[in-house]
mmCIF file of C-alpha atoms and ligand atoms in Angstrom:
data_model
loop_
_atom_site.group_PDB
_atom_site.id
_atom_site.type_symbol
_atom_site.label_atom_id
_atom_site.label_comp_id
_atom_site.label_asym_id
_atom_site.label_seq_id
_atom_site.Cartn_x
_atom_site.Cartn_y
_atom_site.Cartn_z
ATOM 1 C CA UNK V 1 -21.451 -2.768 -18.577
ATOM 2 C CA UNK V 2 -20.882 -0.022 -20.780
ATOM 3 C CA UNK V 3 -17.991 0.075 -23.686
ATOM 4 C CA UNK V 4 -14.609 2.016 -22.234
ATOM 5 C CA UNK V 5 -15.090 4.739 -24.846
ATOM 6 C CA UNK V 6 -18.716 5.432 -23.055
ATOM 7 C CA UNK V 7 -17.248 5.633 -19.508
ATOM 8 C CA UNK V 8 -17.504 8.953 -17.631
ATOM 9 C CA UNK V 9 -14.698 10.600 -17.069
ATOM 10 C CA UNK V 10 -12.608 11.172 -14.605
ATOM 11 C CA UNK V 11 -12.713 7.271 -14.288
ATOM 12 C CA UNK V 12 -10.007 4.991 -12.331
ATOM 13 C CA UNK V 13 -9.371 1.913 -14.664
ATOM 14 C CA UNK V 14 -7.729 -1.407 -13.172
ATOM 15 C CA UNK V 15 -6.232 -4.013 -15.638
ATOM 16 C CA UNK V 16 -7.601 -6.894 -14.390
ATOM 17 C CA UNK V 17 -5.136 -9.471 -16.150
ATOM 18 C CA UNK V 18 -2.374 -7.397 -14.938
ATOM 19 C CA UNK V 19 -3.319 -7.209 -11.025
ATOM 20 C CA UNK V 20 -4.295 -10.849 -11.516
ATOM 21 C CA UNK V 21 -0.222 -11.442 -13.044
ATOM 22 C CA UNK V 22 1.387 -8.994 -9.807
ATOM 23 C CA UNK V 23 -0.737 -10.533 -7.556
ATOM 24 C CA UNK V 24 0.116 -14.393 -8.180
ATOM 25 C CA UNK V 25 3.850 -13.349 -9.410
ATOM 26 C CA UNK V 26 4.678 -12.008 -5.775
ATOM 27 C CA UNK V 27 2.670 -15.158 -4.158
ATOM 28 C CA UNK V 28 4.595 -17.221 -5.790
ATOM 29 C CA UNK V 29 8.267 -15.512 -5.628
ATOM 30 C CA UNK V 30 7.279 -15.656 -1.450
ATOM 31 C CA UNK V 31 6.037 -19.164 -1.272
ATOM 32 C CA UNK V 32 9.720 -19.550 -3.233
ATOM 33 C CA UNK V 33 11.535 -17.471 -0.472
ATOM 34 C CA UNK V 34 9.856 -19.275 2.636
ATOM 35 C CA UNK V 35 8.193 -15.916 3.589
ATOM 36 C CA UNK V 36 4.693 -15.618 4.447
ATOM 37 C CA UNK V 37 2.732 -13.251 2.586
ATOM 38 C CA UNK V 38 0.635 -10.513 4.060
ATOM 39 C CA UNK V 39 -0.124 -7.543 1.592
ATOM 40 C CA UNK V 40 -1.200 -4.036 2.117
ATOM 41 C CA UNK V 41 -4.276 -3.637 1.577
ATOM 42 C CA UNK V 42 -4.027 0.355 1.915
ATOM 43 C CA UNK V 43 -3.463 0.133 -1.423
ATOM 44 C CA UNK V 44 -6.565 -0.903 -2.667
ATOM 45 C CA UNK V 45 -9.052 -0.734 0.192
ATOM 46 C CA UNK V 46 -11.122 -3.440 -1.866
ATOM 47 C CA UNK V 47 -12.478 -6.668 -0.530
ATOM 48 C CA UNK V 48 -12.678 -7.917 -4.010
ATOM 49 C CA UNK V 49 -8.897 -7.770 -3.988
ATOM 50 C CA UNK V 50 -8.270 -8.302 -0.810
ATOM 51 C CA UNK V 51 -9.818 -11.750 -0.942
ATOM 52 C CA UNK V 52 -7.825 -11.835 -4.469
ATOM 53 C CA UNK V 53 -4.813 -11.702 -2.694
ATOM 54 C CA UNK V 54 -6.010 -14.209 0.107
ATOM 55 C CA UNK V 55 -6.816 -16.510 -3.143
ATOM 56 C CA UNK V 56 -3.107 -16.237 -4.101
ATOM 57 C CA UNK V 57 -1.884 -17.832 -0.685
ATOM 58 C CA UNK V 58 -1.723 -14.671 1.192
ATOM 59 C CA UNK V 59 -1.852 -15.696 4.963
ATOM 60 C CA UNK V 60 -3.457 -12.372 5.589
ATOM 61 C CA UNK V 61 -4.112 -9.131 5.580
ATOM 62 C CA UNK V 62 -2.300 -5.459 6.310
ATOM 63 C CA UNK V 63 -3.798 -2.298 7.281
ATOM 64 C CA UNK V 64 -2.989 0.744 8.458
ATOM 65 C CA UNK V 65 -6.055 1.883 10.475
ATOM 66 C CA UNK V 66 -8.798 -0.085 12.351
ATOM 67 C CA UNK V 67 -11.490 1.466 10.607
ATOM 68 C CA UNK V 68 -10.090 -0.731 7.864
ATOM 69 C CA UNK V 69 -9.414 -3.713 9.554
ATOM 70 C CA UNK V 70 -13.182 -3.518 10.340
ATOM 71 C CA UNK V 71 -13.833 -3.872 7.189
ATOM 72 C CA UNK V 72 -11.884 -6.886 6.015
ATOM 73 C CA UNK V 73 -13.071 -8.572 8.794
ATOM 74 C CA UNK V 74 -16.465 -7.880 7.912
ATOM 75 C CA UNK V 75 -15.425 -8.817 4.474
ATOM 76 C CA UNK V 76 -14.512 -12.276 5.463
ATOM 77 C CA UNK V 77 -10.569 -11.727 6.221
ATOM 78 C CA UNK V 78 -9.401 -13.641 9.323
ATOM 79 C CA UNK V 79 -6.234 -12.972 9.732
ATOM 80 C CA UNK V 80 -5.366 -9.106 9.675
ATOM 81 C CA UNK V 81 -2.374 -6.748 11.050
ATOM 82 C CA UNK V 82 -2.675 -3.210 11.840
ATOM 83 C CA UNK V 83 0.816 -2.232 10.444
ATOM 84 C CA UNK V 84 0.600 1.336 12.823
ATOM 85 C CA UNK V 85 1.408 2.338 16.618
ATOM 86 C CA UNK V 86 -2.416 2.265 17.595
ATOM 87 C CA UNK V 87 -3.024 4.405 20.808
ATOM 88 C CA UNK V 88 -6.332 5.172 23.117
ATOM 89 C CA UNK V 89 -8.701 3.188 24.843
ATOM 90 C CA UNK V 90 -11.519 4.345 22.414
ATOM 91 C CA UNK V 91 -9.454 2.191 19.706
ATOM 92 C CA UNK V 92 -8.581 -0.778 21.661
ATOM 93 C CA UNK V 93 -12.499 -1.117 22.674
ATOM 94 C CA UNK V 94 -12.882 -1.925 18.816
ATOM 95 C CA UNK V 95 -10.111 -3.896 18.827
ATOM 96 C CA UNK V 96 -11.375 -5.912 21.284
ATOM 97 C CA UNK V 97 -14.384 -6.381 19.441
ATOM 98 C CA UNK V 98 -12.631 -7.356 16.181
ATOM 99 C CA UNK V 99 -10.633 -9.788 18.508
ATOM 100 C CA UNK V 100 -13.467 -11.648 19.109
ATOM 101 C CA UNK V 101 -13.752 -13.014 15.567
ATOM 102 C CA UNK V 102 -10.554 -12.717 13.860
ATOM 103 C CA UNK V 103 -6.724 -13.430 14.382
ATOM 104 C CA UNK V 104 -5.671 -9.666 15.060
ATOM 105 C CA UNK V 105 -2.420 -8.219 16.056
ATOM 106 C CA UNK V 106 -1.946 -4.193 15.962
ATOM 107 C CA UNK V 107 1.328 -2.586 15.985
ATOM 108 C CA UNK V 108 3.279 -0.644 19.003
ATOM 109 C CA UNK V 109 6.669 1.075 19.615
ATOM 110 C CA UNK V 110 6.017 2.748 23.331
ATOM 111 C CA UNK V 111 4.500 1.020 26.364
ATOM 112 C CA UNK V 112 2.589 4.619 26.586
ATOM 113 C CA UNK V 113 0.788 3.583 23.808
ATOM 114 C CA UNK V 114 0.620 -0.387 24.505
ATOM 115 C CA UNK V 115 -0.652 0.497 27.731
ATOM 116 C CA UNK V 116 -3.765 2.102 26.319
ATOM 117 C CA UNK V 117 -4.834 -1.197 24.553
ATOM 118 C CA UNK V 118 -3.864 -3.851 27.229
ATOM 119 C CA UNK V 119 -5.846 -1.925 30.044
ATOM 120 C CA UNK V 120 -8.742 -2.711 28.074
ATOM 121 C CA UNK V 121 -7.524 -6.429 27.064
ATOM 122 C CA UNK V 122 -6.645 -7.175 30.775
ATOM 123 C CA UNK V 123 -10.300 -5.984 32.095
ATOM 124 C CA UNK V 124 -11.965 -7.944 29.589
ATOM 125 C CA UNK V 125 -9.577 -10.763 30.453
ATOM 126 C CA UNK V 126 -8.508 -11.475 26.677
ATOM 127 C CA UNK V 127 -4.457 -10.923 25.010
ATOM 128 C CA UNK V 128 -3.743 -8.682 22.380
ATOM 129 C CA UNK V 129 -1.035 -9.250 19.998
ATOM 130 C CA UNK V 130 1.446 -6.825 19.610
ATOM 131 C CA UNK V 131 4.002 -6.656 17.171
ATOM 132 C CA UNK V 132 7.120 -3.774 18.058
ATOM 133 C CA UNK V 133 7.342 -1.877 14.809
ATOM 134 C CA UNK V 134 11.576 -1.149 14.641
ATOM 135 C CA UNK V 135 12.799 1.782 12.928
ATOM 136 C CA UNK V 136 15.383 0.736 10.188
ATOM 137 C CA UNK V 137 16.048 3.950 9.063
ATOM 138 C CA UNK V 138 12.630 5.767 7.614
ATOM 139 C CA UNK V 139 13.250 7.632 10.890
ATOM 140 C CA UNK V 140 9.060 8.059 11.426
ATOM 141 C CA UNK V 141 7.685 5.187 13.760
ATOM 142 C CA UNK V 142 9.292 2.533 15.844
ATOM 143 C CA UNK V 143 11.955 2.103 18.019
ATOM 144 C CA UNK V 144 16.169 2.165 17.343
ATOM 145 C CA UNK V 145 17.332 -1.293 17.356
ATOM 146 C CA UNK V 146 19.500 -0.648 20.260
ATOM 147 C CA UNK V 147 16.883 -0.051 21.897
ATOM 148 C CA UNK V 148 14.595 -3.465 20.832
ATOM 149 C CA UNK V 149 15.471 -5.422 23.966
ATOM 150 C CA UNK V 150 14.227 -2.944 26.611
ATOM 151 C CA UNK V 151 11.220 -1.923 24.609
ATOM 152 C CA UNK V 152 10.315 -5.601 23.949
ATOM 153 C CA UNK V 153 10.437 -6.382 27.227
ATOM 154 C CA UNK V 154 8.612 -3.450 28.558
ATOM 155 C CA UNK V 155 5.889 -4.412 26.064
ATOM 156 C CA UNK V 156 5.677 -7.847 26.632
ATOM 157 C CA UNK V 157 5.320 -7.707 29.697
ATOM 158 C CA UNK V 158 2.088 -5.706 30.055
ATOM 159 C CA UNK V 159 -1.151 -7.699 31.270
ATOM 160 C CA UNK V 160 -3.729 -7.661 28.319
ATOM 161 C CA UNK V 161 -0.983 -7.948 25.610
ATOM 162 C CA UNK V 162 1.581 -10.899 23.895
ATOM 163 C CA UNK V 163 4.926 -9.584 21.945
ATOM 164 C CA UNK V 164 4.126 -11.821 18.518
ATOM 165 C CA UNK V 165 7.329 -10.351 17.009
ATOM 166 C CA UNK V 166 8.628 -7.307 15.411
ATOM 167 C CA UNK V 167 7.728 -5.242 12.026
ATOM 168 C CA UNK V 168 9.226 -2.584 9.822
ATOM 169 C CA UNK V 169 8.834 -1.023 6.611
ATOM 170 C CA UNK V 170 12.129 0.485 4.940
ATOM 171 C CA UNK V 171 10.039 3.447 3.502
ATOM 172 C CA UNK V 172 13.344 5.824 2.932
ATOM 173 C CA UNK V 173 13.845 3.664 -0.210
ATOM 174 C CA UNK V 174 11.545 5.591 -1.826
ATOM 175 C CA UNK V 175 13.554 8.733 -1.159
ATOM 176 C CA UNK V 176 16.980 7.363 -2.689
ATOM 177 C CA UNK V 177 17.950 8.303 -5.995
ATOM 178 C CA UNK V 178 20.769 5.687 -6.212
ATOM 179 C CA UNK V 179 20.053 2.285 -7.258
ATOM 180 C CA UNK V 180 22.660 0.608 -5.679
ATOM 181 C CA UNK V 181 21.939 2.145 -2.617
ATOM 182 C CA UNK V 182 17.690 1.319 -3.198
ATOM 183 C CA UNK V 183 19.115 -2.752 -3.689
ATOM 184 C CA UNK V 184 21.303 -2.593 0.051
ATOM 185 C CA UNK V 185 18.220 -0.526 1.866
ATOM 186 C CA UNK V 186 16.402 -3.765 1.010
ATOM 187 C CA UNK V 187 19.196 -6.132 2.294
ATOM 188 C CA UNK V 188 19.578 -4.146 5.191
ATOM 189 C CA UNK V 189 15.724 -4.201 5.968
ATOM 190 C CA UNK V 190 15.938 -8.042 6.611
ATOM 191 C CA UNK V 191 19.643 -8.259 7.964
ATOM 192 C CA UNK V 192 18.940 -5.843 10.685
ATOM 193 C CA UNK V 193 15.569 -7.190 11.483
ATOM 194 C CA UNK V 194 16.948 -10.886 11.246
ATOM 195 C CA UNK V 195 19.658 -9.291 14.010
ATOM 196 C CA UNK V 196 17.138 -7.498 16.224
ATOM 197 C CA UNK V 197 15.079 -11.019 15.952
ATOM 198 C CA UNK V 198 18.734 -12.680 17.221
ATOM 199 C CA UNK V 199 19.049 -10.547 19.940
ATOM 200 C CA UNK V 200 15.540 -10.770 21.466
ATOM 201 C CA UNK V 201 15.807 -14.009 21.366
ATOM 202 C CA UNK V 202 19.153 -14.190 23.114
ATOM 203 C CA UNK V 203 17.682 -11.593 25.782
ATOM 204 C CA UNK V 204 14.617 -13.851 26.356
ATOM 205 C CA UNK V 205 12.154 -12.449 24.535
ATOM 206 C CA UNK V 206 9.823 -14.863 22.317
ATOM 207 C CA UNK V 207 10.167 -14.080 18.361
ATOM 208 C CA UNK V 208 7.488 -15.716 16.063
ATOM 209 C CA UNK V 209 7.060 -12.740 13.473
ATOM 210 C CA UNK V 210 9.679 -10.878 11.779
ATOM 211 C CA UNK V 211 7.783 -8.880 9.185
ATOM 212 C CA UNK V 212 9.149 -6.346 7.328
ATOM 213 C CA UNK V 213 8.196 -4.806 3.467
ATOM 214 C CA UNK V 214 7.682 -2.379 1.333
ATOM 215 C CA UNK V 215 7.479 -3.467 -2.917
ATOM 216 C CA UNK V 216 10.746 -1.781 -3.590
ATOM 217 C CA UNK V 217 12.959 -3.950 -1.156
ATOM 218 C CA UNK V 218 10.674 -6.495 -0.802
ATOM 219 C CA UNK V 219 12.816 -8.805 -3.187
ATOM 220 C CA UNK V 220 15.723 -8.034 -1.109
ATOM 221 C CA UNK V 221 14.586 -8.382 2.506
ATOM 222 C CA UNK V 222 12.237 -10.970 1.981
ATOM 223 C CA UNK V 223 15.341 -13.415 0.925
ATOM 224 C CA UNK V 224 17.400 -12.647 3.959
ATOM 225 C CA UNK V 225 17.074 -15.643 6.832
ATOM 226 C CA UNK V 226 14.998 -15.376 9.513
ATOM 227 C CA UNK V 227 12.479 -12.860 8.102
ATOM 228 C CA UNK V 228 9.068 -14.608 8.497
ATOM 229 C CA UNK V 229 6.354 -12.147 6.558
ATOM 230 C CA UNK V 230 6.428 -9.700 4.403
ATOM 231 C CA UNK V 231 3.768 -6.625 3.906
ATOM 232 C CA UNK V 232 4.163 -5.138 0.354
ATOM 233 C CA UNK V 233 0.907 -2.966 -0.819
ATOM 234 C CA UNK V 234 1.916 -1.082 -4.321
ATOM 235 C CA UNK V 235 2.576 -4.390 -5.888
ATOM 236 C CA UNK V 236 -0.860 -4.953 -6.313
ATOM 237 C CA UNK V 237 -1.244 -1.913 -9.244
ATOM 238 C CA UNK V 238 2.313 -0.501 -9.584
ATOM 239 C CA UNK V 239 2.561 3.141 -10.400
ATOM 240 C CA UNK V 240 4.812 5.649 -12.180
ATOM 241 C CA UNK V 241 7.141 6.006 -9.096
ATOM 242 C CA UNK V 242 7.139 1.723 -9.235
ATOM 243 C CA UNK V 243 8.586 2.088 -12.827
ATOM 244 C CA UNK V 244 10.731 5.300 -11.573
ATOM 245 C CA UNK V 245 12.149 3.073 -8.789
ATOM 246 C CA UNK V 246 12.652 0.117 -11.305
ATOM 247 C CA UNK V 247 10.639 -1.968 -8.801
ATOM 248 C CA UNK V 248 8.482 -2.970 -12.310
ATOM 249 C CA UNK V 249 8.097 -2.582 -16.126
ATOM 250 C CA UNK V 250 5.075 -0.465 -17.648
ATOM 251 C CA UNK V 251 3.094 -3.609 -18.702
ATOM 252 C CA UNK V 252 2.986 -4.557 -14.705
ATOM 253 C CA UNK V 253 1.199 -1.551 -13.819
ATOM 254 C CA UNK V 254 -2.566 -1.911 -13.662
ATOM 255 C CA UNK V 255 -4.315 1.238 -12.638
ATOM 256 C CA UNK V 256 -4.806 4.457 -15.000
ATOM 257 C CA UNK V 257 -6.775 7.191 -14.845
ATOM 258 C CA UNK V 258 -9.352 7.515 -18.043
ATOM 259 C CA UNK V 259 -9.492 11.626 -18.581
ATOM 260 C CA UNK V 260 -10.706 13.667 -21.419
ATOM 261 C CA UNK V 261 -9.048 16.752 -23.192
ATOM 262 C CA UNK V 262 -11.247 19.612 -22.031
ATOM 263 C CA UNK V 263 -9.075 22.040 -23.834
ATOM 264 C CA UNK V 264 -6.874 22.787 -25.555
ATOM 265 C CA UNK V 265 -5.809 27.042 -25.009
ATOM 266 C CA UNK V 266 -2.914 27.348 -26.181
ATOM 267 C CA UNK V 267 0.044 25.464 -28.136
ATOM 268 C CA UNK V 268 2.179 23.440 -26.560
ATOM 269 C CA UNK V 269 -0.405 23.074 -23.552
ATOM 270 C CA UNK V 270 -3.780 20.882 -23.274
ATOM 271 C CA UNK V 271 -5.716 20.923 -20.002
ATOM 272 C CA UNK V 272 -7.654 17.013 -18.766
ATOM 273 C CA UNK V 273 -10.818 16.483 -16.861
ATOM 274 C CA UNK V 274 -8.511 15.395 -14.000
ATOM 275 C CA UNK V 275 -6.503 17.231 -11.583
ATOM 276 C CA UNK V 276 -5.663 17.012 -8.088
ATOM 277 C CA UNK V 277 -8.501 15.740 -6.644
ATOM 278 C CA UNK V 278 -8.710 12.608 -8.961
ATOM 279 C CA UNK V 279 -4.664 12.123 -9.427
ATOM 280 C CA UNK V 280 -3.538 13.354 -5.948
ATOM 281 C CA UNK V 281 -0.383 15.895 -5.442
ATOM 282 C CA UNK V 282 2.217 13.447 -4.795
ATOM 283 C CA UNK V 283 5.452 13.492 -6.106
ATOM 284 C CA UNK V 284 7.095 11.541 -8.209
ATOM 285 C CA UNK V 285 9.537 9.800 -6.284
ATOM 286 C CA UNK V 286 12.614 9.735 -5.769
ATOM 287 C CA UNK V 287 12.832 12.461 -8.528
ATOM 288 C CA UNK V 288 11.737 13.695 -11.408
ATOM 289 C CA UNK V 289 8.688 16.264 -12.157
ATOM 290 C CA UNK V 290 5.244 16.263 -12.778
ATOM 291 C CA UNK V 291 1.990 14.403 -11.728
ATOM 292 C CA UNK V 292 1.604 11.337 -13.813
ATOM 293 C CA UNK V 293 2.894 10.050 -17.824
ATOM 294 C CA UNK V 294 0.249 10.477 -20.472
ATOM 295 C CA UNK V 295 0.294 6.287 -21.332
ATOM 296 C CA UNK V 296 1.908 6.349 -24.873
ATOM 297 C CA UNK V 297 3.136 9.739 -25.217
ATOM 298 C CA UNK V 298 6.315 11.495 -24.186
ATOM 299 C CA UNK V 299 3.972 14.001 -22.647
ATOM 300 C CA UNK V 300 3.841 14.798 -19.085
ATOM 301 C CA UNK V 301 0.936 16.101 -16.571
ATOM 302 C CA UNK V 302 2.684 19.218 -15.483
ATOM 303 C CA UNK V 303 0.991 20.966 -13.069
ATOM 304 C CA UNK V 304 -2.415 20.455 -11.065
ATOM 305 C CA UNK V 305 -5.146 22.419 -10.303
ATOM 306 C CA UNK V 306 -8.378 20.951 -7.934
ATOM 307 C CA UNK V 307 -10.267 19.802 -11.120
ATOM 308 C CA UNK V 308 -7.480 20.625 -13.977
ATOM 309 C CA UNK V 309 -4.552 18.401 -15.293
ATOM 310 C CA UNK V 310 -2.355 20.843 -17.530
ATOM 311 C CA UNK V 311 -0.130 18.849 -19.788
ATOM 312 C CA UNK V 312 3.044 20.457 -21.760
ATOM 313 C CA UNK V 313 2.735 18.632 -25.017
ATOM 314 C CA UNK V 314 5.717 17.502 -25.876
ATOM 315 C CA UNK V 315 7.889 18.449 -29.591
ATOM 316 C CA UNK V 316 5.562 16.430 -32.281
ATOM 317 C CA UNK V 317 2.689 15.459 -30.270
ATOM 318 C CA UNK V 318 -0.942 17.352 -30.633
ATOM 319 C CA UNK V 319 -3.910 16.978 -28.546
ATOM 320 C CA UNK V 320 -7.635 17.985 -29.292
ATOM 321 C CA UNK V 321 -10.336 18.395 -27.309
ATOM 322 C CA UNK V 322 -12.869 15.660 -26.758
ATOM 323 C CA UNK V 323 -9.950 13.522 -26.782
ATOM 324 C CA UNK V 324 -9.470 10.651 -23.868
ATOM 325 C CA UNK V 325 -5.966 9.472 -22.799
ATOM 326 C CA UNK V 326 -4.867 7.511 -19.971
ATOM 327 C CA UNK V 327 -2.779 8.525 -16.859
ATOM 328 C CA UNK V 328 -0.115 6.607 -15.282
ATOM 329 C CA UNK V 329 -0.091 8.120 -11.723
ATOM 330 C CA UNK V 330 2.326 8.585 -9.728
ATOM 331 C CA UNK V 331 0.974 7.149 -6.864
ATOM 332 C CA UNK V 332 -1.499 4.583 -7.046
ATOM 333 C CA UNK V 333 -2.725 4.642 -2.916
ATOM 334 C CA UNK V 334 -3.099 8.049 -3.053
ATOM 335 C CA UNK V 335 -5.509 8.011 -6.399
ATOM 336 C CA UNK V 336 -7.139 5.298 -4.689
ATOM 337 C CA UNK V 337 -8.224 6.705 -1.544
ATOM 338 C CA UNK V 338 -9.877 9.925 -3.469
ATOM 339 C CA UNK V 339 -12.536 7.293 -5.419
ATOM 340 C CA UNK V 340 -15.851 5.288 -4.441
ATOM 341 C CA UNK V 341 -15.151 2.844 -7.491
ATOM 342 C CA UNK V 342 -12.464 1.290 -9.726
ATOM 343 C CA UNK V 343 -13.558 -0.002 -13.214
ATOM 344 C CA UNK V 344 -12.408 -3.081 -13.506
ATOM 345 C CA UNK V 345 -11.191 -4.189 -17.393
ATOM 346 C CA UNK V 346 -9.978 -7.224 -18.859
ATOM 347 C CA UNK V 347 -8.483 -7.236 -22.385
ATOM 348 C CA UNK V 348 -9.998 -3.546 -23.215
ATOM 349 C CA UNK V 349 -13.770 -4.336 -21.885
ATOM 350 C CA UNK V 350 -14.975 -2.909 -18.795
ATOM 351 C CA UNK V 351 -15.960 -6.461 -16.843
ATOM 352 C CA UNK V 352 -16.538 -5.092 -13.311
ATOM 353 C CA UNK V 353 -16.669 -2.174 -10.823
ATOM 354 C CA UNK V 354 -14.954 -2.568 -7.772
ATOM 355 C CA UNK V 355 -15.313 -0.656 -4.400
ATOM 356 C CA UNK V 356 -13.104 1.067 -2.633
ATOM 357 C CA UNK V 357 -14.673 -0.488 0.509
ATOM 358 C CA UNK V 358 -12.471 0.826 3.000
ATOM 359 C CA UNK V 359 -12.715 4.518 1.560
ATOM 360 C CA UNK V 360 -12.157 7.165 4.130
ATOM 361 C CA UNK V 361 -12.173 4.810 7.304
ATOM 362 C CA UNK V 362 -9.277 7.217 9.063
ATOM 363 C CA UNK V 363 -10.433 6.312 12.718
HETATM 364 C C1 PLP R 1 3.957 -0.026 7.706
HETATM 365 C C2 PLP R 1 3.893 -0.260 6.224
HETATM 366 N N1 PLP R 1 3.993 -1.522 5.763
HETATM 367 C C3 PLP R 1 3.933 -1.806 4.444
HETATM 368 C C4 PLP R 1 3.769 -0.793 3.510
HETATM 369 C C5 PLP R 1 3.682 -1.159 2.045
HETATM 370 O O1 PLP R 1 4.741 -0.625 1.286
HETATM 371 P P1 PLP R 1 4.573 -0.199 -0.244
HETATM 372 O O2 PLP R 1 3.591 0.911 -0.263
HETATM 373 O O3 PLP R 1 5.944 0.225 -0.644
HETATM 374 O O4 PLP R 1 4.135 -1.383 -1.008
HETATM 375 C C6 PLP R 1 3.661 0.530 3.944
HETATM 376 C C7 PLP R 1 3.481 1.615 2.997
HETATM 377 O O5 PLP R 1 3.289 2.761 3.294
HETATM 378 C C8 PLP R 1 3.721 0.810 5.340
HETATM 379 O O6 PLP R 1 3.632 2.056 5.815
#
């Protein structure tokens, strides 16, 4: 393995010691809550991690797209979730494929779209599980909770598929300035799941899973009775928007970007190897400017070009060219899904590289 200082750059470095700390710190705070674990693995797209997390006492495994879930269960994963309203025929062939070898359940929040998987379940004379994803206020996917009942019913009740329980993912936390209102989103992600659960139930309808999660209000929901699972991803790495959110301290976040000073043109401005297509465009959330901290400088990345990272150098601090620093990003999924490879380190030695195995599986 080469030295860090002889690594190529743009490179994506992961802490080792520190994923290993996140990972086994939220295992444990869940097998302390009574909640099943099932991570994210959008996050990372890595079976190394993946079976990391499985390691840890995760039950199983969270995707968003079947593509991926065809790779974890290649990968060895048994157990995985497709956290997303999966529609078409074409998609539930493969699920029924993946069914054949794996505990599987996919998401759904219109019998339209359930209907297009259980055709092909009830012809091949197998069950899908389906879990109806509830809207708790992101206001993207899933159903009101007014209108759980009907829609569970409607659901369940389709040939080819089982109702296994309900999901959600409180994702307009990460959109809320106010940290008193960040701590009730996450209350109010288990208490009205732990209702809707309550009144299926009462209207007939068999709850086993209420699964809810995102790593801002995960420590909030997952304490509430009667939530059963819970699906945060960023927990694995952390990222500047983590810290932003106060979701974790600097020292928990595992993934920077290694980039070299490629110029410097002018005072007050020096330009890194890395830019859009390395750090990805998004936003710091929920406010607050630029595209990642320059780890142990008050500098910030201030704006992004495809291949250029200009940083305004902040009163006092210099930069020269040649130089490497490291990038806190602000969003470690997104940097993530632009890379083949993570370079793994442990105590300031590169140890391993890691795949993104799931890279680019959008289908
Ligand atoms: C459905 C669903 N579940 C879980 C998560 C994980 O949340 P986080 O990225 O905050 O860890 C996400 C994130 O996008 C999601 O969309």
């Amino acid at each position: 393995m080469p030295a860090l200082d002889e690594l190529e750059t743009p490179a994506i470095l992961v802490d080792i010691d520190v994923v290993e700390g996140n990972v086994a710190r939220m295992a444990e705070a869940c097998r302390r809550d009574g909640v099943r674990l099932r991570p994210h693995a959008k996050t990372h797209k890595s079976l190394a991690i993946g079976r990391l997390q499985m390691a840890a006492g995760a039950a199983g495994l969270t995707v968003a797209k079947v593509g991926e879930a065809e790779v974890f269960a290649a990968g060895g994963v048994e157990d995985l979730f497709v956290a997303y309203p999966v529609v078409g025929a074409d998609k539930g062939r493969r699920l029924l494929a993946l069914a054949e070898g794996i505990r599987l359940a996919v998401g759904a929040d219109s019998v339209e779209g359930a209907a297009t998987l259980a055709g092909v379940f009830r012809a091949a004379g197998r069950t899908l599980d389906v879990l109806l994803e509830i809207d708790v206020g992101l206001g993207r996917t899933g159903v009101a909770p007014a209108q759980a009942l009907d829609a569970a019913r409607a659901i369940g009740s389709l040939p080819g598929l089982r109702l296994r329980g309900i999901f959600t993912h409180a994702g307009h936390v990460y959109v809320t300035a106010d940290g008193g209102a960040r701590t009730a989103i996450g209350r109010s992600e288990g208490e009205v799941m732990a209702a809707v659960a309550e009144g299926l139930r009462a209207g007939g309808v068999e709850v086993e899973e209420v699964s809810v999660g995102s790593t801002p209000t995960v420590p909030r929901s997952r304490a509430v009775a009667g939530i059963t699972e819970v699906r945060p991803g960023c927990y694995v790495f952390h990222d500047a928007t983590q810290v932003n959110l106060g979701s974790c301290t600097l020292d928990e976040c595992a993934l920077t970007v290694l980039a070299t000073v490629v110029s410097v043109p002018a005072r007050g401005r020096a330009v890194i190897d890395a830019g859009s297509k390395t750090l990805s465009k998004d936003p710091l959330a929920p406010a607050g400017g630029g595209f990642g901290r320059i780890v142990g400088r008050a500098s910030r990345l201030e704006t992004l070009t495809e291949e250029h990272g200009v940083i305004r150098v902040a009163e006092g601090e210099a930069f020269r060219v040649g130089e490497r620093v490291r990038v806190l990003p602000n969003h470690c999924c997104a940097v993530v899904n632009l890379h083949d490879e993570l370079v793994g380190v442990r105590a300031g030695r590169v140890e391993e590289r890691l795949r993104v195995d799931a890279r680019g599986r959008v289908q």
